[in-house]
Tab-separated table of C-alpha atoms in Angstrom:
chain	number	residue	atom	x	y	z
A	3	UNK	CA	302.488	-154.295	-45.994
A	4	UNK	CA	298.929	-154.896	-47.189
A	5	UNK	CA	297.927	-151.598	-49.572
A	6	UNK	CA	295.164	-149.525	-48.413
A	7	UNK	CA	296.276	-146.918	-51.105
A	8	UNK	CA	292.546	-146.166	-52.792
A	9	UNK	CA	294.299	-144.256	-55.853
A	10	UNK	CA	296.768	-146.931	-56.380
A	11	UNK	CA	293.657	-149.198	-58.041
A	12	UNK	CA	291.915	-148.643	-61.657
A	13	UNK	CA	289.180	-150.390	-62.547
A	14	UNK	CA	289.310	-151.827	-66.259
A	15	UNK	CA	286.774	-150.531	-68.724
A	16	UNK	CA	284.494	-153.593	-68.688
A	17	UNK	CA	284.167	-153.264	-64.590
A	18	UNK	CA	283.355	-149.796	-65.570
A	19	UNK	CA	280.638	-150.643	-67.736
A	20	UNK	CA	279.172	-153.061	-65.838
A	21	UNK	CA	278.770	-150.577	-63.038
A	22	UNK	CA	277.561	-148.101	-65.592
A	23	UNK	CA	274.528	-151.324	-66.733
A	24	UNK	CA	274.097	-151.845	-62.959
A	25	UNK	CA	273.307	-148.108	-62.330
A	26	UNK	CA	270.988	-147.874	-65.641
A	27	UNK	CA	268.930	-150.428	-63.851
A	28	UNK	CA	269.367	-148.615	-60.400
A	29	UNK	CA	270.419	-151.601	-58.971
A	30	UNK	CA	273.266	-151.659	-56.403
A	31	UNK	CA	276.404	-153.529	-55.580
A	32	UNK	CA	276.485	-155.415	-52.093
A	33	UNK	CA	280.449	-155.326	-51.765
A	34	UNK	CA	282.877	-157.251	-49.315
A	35	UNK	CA	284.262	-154.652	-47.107
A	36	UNK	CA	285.178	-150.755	-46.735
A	37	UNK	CA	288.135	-151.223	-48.775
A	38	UNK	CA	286.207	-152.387	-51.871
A	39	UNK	CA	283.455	-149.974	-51.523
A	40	UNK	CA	285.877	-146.961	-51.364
A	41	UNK	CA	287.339	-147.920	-54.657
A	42	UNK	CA	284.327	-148.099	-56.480
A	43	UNK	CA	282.966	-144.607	-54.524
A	44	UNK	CA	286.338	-143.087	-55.980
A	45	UNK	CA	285.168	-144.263	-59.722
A	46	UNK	CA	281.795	-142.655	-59.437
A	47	UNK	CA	279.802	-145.060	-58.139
A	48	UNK	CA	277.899	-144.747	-55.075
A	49	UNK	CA	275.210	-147.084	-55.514
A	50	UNK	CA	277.498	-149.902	-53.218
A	51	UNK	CA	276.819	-151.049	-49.631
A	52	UNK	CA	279.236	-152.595	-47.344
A	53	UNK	CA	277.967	-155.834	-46.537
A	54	UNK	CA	280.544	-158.074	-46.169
A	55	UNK	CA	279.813	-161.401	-46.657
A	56	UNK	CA	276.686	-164.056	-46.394
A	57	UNK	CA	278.185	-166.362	-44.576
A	58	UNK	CA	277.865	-164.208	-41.725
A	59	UNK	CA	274.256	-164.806	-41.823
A	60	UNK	CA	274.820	-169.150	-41.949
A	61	UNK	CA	273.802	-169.084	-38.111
A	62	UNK	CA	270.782	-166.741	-37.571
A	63	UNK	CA	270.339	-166.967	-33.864
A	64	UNK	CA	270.601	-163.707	-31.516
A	65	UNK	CA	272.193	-165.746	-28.988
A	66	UNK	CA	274.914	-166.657	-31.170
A	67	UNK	CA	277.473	-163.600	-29.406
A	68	UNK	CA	276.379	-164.611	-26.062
A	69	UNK	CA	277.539	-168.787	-27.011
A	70	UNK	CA	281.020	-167.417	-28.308
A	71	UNK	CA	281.874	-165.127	-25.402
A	72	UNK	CA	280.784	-167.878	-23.355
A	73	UNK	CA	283.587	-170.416	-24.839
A	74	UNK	CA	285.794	-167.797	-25.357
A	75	UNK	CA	286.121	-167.350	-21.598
A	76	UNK	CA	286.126	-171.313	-21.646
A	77	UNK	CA	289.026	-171.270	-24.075
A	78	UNK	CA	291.394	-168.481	-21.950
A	79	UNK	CA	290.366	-170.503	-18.475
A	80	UNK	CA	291.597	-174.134	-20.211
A	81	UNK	CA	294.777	-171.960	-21.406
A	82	UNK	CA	295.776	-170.291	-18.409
A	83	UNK	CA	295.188	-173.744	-16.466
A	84	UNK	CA	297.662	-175.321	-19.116
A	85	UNK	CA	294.833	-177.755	-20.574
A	86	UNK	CA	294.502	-178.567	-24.048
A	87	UNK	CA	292.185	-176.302	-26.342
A	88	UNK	CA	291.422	-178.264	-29.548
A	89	UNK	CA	292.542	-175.670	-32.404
A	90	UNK	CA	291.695	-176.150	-35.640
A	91	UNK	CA	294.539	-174.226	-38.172
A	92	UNK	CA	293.290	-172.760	-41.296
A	93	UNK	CA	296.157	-172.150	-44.042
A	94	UNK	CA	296.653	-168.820	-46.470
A	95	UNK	CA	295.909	-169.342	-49.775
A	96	UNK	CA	299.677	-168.717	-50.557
A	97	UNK	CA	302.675	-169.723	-49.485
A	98	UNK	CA	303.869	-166.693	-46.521
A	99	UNK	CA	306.981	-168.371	-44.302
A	100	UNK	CA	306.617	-166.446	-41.146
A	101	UNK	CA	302.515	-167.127	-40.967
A	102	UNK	CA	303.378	-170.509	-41.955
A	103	UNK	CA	306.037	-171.277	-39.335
A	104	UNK	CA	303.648	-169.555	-36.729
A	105	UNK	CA	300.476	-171.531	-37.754
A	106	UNK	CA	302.123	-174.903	-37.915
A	107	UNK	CA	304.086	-174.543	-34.875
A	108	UNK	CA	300.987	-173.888	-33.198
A	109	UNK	CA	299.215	-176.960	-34.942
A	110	UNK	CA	302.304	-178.743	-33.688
A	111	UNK	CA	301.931	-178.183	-30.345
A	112	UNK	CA	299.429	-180.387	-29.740
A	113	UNK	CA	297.953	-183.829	-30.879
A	114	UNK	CA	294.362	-182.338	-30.567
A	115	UNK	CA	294.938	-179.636	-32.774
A	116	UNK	CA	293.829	-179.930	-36.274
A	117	UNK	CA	294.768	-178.684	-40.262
A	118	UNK	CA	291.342	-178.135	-42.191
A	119	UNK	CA	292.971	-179.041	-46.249
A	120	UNK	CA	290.609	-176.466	-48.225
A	121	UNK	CA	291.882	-176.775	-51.511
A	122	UNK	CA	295.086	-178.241	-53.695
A	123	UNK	CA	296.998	-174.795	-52.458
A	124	UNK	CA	296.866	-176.015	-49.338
A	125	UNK	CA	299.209	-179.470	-50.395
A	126	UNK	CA	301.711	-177.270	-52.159
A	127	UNK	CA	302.271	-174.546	-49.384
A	128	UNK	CA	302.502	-178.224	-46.814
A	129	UNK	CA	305.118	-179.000	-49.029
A	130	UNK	CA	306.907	-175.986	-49.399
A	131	UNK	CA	306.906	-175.665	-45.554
A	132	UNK	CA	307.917	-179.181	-45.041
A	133	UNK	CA	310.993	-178.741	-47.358
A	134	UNK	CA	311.702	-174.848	-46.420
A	135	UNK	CA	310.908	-174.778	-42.810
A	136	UNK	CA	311.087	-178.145	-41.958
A	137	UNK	CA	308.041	-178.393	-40.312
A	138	UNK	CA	306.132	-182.376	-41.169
A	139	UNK	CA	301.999	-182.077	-40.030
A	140	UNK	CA	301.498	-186.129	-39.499
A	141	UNK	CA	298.748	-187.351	-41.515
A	142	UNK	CA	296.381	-188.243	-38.706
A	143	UNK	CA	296.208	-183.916	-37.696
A	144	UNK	CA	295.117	-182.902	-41.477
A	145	UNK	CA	291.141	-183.121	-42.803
A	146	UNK	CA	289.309	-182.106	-45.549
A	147	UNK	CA	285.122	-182.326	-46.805
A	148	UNK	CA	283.580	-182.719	-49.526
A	149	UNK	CA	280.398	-181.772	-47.867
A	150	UNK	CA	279.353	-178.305	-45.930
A	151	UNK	CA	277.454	-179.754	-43.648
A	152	UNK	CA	280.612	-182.336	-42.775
A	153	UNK	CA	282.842	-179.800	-42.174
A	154	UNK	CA	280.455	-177.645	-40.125
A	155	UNK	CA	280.088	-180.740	-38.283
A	156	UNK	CA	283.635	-181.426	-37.379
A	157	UNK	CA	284.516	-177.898	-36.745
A	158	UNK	CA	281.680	-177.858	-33.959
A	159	UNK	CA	283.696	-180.538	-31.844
A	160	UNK	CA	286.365	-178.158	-31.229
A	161	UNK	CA	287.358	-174.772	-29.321
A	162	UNK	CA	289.167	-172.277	-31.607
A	163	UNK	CA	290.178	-171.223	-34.948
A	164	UNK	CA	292.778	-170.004	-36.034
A	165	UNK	CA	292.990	-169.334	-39.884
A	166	UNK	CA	294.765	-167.237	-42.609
A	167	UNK	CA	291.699	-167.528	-44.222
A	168	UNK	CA	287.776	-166.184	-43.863
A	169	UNK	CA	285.421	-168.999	-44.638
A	170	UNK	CA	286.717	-171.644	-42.743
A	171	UNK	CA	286.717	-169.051	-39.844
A	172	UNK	CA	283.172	-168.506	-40.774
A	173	UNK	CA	281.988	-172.347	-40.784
A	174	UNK	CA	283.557	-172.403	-36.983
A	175	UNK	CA	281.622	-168.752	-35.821
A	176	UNK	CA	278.209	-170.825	-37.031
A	177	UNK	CA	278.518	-173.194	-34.548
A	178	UNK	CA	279.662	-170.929	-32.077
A	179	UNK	CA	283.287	-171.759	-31.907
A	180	UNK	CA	285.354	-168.593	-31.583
A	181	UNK	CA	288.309	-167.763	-33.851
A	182	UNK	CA	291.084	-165.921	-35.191
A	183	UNK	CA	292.041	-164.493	-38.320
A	184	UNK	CA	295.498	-163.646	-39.511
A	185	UNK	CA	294.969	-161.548	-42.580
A	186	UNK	CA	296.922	-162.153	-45.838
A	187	UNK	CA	295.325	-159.695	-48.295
A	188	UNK	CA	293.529	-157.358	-48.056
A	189	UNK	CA	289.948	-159.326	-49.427
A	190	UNK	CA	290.337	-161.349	-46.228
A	191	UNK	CA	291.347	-158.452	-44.129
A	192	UNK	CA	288.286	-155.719	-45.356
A	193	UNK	CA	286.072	-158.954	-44.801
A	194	UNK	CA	287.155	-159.332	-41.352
A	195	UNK	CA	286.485	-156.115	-40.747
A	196	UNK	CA	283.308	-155.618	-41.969
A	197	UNK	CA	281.745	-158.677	-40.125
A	198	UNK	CA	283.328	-157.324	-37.003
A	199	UNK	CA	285.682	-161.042	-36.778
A	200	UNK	CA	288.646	-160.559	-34.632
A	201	UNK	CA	291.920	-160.202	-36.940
A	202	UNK	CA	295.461	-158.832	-37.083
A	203	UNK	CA	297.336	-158.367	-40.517
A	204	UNK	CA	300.802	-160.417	-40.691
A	205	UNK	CA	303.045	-157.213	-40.545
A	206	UNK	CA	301.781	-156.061	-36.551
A	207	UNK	CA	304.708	-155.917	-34.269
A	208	UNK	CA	303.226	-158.538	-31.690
A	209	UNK	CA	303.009	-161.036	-34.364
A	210	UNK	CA	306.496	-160.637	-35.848
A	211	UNK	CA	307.716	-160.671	-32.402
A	212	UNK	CA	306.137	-163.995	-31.546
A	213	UNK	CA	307.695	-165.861	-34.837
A	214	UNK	CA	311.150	-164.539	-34.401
């Protein structure tokens, strides 16, 4: 299960005393979710907001809601009509087999759907799944940037996102494409949260049931 035990975390003295500079200069810590905040409330410090994070801010326009409810309806009417919704997968940072085998199958399903590469973890859990689950994601369904505004591009030519991750979920909410987040941790999961981004953690019911 993912730890929301507050007393089962102690900061280290230098965290401690950079809090301690940080409130000498009455300045205040903008932190990533509810979870985080708690923690450092606990230690003495109340000077903290939950803010989550900036990327939530990368498309500034009020009709931005409005555009993903819009698609989202778009995405269930193309499902329930058994028409292709281009899906672009987003891996965990670490190698999980039952979010694995439910995120590739998925990516599997169809030719559309795509595998955003993020970083080197992303090759080794591929081919840890490939050899453990055999599960093989063909070259031509896999991508990867070396420039943001590439990868915001390509993620605005499809429908959904699903991801084990928050920032790739983020790119896709900018241009309006709706998505999914299955949390890992509990830094993606107090994120999710706090920007209000649909999520489930890996241990609900419904999800075990659909992998089994």
């Amino acid at each position: 299960w993912i730890d929301r035990d507050i007393g089962a975390y102690s900061l280290a003295s230098p965290l401690l005393d950079m809090l301690e500079a940080i409130r000498e200069k009455s300045g205040f810590v903008l932190a990533r979710g509810n979870f985080t905040t708690a923690i450092l409330q606990a230690h003495g410090f109340d000077r903290v907001l939950d803010a989550g994070c900036p990327s939530l801010f990368a498309n500034p326009s009020p009709g931005l809601g409005a555009q993903l409810e819009s698609k989202l309806r778009s995405v269930r009417d193309r499902l329930q009509q058994g028409k292709p919704v281009r899906t672009v997968i987003y891996l965990p940072p670490f190698y999980r087999p039952n979010m694995l085998k439910l995120l590739l199958r998925i990516l599997l399903e169809h030719g559309l759907n795509r595998l955003v590469i993020q970083d080197e973890r992303d090759i080794e859990t591929l081919a840890t799944a490939e050899k453990e689950l055999g599960l093989v994601v063909p070259a031509y369904q896999k991508a990867w940037f070396t420039s943001a505004a590439a990868w915001r591009e390509y993620m605005c030519r499809h429908d959904f996102v699903l991801s084990g991750r928050i920032h790739g979920t983020m790119v896709g909410l900018a241009c309006a494409v709706p998505g999914f987040i299955i949390a890992p941790d509990m830094r993606v999961l107090e994120l999710a949260e706090s920007m209000q981004v649909p999520y489930a953690d890996p241990f609900q019911r419904w999800l075990r049931d659909i992998v089994a």
